[in-house]
Coordinates of C-alpha atoms in Angstrom, one line a residue:
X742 CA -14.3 -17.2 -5.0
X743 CA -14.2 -14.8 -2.2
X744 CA -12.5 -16.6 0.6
X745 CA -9.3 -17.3 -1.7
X746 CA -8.6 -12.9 -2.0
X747 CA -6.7 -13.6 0.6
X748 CA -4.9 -16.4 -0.1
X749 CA -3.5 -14.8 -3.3
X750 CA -1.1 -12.5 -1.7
X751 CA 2.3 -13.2 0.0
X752 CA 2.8 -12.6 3.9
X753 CA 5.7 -12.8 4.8
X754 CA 7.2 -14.8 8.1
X755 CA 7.2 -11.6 10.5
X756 CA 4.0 -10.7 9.3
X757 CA 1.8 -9.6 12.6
X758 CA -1.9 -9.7 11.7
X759 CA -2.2 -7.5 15.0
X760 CA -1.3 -4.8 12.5
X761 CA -3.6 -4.9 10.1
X762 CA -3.9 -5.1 6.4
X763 CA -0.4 -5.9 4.1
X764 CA -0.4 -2.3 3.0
X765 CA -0.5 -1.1 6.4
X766 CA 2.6 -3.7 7.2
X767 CA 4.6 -2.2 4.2
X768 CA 3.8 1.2 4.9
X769 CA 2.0 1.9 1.3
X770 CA -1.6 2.8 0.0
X771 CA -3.4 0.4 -1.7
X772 CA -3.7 3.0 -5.0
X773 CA 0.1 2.7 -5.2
X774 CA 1.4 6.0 -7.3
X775 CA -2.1 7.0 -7.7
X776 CA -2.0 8.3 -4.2
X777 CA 1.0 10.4 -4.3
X778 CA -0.4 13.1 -3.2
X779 CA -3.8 12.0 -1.3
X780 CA -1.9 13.8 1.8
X781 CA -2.9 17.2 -0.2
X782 CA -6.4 16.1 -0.8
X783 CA -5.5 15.0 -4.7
X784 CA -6.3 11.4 -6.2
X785 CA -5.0 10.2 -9.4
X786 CA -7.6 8.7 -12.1
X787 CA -8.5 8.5 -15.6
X788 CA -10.6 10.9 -16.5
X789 CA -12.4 10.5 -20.5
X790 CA -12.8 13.8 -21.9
X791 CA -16.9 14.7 -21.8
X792 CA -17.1 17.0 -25.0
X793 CA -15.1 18.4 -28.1
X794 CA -12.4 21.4 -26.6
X795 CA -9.9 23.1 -27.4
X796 CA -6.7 23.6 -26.1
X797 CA -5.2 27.2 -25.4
X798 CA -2.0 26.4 -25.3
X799 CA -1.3 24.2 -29.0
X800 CA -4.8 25.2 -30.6
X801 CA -5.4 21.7 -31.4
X802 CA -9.0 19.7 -31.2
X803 CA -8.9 17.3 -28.5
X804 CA -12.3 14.8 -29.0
X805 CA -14.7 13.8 -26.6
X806 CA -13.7 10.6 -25.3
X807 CA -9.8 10.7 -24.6
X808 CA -8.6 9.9 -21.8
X809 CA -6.5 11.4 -19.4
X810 CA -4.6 10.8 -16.3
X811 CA -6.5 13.3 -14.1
X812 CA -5.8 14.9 -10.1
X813 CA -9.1 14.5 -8.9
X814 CA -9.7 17.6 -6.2
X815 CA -12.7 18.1 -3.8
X816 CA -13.4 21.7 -3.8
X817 CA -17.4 22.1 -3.1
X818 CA -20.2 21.3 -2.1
X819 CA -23.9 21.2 -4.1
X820 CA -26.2 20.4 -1.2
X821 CA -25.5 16.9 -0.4
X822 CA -23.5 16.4 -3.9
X823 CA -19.3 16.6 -3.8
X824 CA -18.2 19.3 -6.6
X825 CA -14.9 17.3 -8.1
X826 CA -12.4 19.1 -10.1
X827 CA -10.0 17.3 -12.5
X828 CA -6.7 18.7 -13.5
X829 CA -4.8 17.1 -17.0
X830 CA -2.0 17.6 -18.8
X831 CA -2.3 18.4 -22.7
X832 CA -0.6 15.5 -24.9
X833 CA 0.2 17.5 -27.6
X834 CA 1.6 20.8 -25.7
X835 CA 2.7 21.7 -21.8
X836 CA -0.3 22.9 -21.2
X837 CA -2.8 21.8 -18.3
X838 CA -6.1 22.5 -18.2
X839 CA -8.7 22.4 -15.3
X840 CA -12.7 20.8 -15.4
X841 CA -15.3 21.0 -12.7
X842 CA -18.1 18.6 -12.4
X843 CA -21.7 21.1 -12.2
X844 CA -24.2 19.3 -10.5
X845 CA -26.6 21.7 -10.9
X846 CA -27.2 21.6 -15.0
X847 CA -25.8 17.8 -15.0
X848 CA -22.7 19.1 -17.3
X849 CA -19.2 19.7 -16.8
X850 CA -17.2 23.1 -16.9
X851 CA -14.3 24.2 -17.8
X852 CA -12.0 26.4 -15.7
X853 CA -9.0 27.4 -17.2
X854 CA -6.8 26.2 -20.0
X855 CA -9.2 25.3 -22.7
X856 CA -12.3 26.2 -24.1
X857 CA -15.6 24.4 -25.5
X858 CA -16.3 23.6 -29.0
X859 CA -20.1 24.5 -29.0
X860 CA -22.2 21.8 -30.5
X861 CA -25.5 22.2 -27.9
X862 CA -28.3 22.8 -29.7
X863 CA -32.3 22.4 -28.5
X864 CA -33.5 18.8 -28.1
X865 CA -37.0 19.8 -29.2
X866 CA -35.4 20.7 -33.1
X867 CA -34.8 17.4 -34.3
X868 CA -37.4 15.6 -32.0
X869 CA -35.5 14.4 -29.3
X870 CA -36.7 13.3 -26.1
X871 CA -36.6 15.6 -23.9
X872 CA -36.7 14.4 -19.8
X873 CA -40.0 16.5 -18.0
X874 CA -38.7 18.9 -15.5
X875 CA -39.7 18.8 -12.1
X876 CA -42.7 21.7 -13.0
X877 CA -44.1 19.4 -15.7
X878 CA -43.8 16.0 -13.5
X879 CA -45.5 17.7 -10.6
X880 CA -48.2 18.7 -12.6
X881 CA -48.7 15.4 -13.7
X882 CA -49.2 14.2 -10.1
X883 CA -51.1 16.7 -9.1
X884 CA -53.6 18.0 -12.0
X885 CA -55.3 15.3 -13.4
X886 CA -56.5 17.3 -16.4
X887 CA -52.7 18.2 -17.0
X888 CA -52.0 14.6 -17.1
X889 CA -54.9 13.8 -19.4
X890 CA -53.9 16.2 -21.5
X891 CA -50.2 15.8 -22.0
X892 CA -50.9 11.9 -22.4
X893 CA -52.9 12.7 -25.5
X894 CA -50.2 14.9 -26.9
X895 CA -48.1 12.1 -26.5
X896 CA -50.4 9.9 -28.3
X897 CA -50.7 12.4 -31.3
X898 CA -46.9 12.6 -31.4
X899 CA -46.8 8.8 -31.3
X900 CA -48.8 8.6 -34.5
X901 CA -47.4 11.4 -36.3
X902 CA -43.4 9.6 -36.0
X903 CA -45.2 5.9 -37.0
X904 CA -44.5 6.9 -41.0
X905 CA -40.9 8.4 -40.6
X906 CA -40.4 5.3 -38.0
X907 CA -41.5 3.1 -40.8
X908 CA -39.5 4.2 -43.7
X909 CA -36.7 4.2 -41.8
X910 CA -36.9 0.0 -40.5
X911 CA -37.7 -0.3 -44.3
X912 CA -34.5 1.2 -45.5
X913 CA -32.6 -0.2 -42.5
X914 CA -34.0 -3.8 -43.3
X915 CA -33.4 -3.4 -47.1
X916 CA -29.6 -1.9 -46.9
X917 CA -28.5 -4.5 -44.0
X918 CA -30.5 -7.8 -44.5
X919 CA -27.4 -9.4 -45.5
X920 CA -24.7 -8.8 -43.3
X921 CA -22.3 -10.1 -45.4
X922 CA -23.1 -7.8 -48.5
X923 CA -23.1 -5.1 -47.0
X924 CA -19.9 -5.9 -45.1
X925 CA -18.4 -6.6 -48.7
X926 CA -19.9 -3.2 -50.0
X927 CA -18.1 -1.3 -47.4
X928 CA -14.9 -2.8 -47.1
X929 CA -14.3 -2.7 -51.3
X930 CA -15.1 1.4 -50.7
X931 CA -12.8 1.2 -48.6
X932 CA -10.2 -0.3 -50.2
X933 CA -10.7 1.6 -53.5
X934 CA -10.2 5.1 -51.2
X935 CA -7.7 4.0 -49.4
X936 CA -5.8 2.4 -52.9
X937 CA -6.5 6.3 -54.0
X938 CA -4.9 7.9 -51.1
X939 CA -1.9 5.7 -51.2
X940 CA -1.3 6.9 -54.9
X941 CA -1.9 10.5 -54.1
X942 CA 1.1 9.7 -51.2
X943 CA 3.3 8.4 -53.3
X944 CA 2.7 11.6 -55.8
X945 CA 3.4 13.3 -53.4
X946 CA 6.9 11.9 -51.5
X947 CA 8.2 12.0 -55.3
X948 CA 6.9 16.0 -55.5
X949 CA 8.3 16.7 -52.5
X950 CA 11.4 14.6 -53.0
X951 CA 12.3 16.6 -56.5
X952 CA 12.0 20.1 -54.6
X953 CA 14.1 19.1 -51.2
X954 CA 10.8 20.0 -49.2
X955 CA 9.6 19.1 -46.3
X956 CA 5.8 20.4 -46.0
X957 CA 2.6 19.3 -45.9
X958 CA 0.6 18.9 -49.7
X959 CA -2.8 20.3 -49.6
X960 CA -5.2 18.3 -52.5
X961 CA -5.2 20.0 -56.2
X962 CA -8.1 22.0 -57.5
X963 CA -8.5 23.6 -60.7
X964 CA -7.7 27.1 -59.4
X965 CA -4.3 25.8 -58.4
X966 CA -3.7 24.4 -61.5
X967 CA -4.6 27.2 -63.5
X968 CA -2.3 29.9 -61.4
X969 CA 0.9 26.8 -61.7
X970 CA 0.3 27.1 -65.8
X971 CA 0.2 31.4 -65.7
X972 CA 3.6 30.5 -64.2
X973 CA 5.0 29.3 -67.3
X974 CA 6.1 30.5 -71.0
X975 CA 2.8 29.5 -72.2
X976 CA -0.7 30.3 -72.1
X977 CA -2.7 28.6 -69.6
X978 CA -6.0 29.0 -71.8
X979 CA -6.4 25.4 -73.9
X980 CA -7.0 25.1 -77.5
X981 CA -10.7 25.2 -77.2
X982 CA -10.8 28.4 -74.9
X983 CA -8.4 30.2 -77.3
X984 CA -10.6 28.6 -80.2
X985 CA -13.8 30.5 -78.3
X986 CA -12.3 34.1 -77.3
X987 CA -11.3 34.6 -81.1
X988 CA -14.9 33.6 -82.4
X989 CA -15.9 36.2 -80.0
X990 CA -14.0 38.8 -81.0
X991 CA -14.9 38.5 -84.8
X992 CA -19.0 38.5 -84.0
X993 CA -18.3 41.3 -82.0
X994 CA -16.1 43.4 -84.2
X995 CA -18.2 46.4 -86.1
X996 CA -18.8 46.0 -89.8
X997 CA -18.4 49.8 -90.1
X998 CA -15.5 52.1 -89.2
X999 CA -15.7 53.7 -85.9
X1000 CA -17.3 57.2 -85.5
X1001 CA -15.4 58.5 -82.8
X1002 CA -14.0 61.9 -82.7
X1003 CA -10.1 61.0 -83.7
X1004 CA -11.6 58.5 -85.9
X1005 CA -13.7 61.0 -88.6
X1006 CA -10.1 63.2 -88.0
X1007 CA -8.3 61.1 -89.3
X1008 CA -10.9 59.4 -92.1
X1009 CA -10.9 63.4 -93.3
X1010 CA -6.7 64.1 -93.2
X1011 CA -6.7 60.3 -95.1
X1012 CA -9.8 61.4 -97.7
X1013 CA -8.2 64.8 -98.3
X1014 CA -4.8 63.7 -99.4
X1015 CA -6.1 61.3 -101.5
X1016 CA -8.7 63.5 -103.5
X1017 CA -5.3 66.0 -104.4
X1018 CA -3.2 63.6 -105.4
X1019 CA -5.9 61.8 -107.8
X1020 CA -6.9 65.2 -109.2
X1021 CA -3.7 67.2 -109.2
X1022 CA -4.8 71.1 -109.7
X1023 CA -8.7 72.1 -108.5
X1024 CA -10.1 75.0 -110.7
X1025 CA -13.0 77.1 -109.4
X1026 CA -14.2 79.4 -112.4
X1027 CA -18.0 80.1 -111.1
X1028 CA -17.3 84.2 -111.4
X1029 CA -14.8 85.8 -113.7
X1030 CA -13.3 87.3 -110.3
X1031 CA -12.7 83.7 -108.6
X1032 CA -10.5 82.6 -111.1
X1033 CA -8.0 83.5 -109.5
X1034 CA -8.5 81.9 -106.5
X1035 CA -6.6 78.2 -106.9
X1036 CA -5.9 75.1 -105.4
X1037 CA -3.1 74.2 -106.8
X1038 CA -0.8 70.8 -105.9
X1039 CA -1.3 68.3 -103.4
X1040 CA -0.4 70.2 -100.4
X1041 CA -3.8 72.5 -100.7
X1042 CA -2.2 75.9 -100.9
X1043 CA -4.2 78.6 -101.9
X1044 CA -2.5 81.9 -104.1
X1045 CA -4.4 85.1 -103.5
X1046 CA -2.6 87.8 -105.2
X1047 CA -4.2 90.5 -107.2
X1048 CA -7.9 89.7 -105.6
X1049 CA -9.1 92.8 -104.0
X1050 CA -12.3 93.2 -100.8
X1051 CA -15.0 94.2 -103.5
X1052 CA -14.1 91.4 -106.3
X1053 CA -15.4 89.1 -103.4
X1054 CA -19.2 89.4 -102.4
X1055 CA -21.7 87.1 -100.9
X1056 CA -23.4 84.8 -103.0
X1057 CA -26.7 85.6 -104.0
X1058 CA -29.9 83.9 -102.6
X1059 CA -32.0 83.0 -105.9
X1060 CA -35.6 82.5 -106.1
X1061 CA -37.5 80.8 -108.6
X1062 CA -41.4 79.9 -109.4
X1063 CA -41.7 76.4 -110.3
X1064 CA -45.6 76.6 -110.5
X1065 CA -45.9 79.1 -113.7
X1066 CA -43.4 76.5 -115.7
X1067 CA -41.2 79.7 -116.4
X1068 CA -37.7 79.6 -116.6
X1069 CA -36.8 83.2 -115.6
X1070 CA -36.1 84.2 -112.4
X1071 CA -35.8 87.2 -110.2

């Protein structure tokens, strides 16, 4: 198949194979556009995206894996390996970002325009393998009690992962021995979500539709509902809540009136006015000299006329001997 790449392009009559190669008789590069600008040292190529970033000009998550048409620039050397840097426009935004190749850690980094969406952690967490570095591998060569030793911690960690390894071809075995179920399975998920989604759409266009809007609908929860129904005339509590709050409030209402200060004011002003109305005129006739003192009518008032200082004197204290069964006292 080799000897007919040439037969599969067109020379034309004044074609002189003195001069070399077609591309050299038209005057082009063989990378066509791609070599616009190879006279500054800059090739064109696709460049896939290594990691998650994101982009500083639009905010937006680009994914590892797109693809770009990338300048590819020469700017370094790492010993005897070429340091490539690859400028990219954002599809989303105007804005171009630059990443370098770093030979020395095996990674890529970014210069300018973006930034990394950090999801490195340690392979030795969740029992990756982990390549020796050069310490550990010349170790091995040279210490034979090293090697010894490491091989046997390799062994014990061999036997240790021969359970979890185990369970996990079980369940693998069990969930896709039949290709076809399990194809079926996934597919009828997926066409029950996406009958779901399609549903909540057309909710939506109608929502938005009624209210002339033009926005984005976020999914319903039951705090959203709640705050739409204080919105309204009516309560947002249901029967059942209301049904609850006033079952409360009888179990905890007092069987007793309240004690407080204004409370036993008020109890007294009430108790007061209803013991003169019910007995009209109070007479107090313990001493010959008291009667005339008098609470008369319902209002309390008291008539003090004709009662001089010594007509009033301190009760007396009385004393009495209940032992000696007497009835007179001192």
């Amino acid at each position: 198949m080799g000897e007919r790449k040439g037969q599969n392009h067109y020379y034309p009559p004044d074609y002189d194979p003195k001069v070399g190669s077609l591309n050299k008789w038209h005057g082009t590069h063989a990378l066509r556009e791609r070599a616009r600008k190879i006279h500054l040292g800059i090739i064109i190529i696709r460049f896939e995206m290594p990691y998650n970033i994101w982009c500083d000009g639009c905010k937006n998550h680009i994914g590892m894996g797109v693809r770009y048409n990338a300048e590819k620039t020469k700017i370094g050397m790492y010993y005897s390996t070429p340091v490539y840097q690859f400028r990219m426009k954002c599809h989303l935004c105007d804005n171009h970002f630059e990443i370098k190749t770093d030979p020395a850690n095996l990674d890529y980094v970014i210069v300018s325009g973006a930034r990394r969406q950090e999801n490195r952690w340690d392979p030795t967490q969740n029992e990756q393998i982990v390549p020796e570095t050069k310490e550990v591998q010349k170790k091995l060569f040279d210490d034979p009690m090293y090697k010894l030793e490491h091989g046997a911690k390799d062994i014990k960690t061999a036997e240790d992962a021969k359970p979890v390894l185990g369970k996990l071809y079980e369940r693998n075995s069990s969930v896709w021995r039949d290709d076809f179920e399990a194809n079926s399975r996934l597919r009828a998920e997926f066409r029950s979500a996406k009958k779901q989604i399609k549903q909540q759409d057309d909710k939506d266009k109608v929502l938005l539709a009624k209210s002339s809007l033009d926005i984005a609908l976020l999914p319903e929860s039951d705090n959203d509902r709640r705050m739409a129904a204080l919105m309204r005339l009516h309560s947002a509590k249901s029967i059942a809540e209301k049904d609850q709050d006033r079952r409360f409030a009888i179990i905890n209402r007092p069987a007793l009136p309240s004690t407080s200060t204004g409370d036993k004011s008020k109890v007294k002003v009430v108790n007061a006015k209803l013991d003169a109305k019910n007995l009209g005129i109070v007479k107090r006739a313990a001493t010959p000299t008291a009667a005339a003192l008098t609470l008369t009518g319902a209002e309390g008032k008291t008539d003090l006329s004709g009662v001089s200082d010594a007509m009033v004197k301190k009760p007396k204290l009385l004393l009495c001997d209940y032992s000696s069964g007497s009835s007179d006292s001192d």
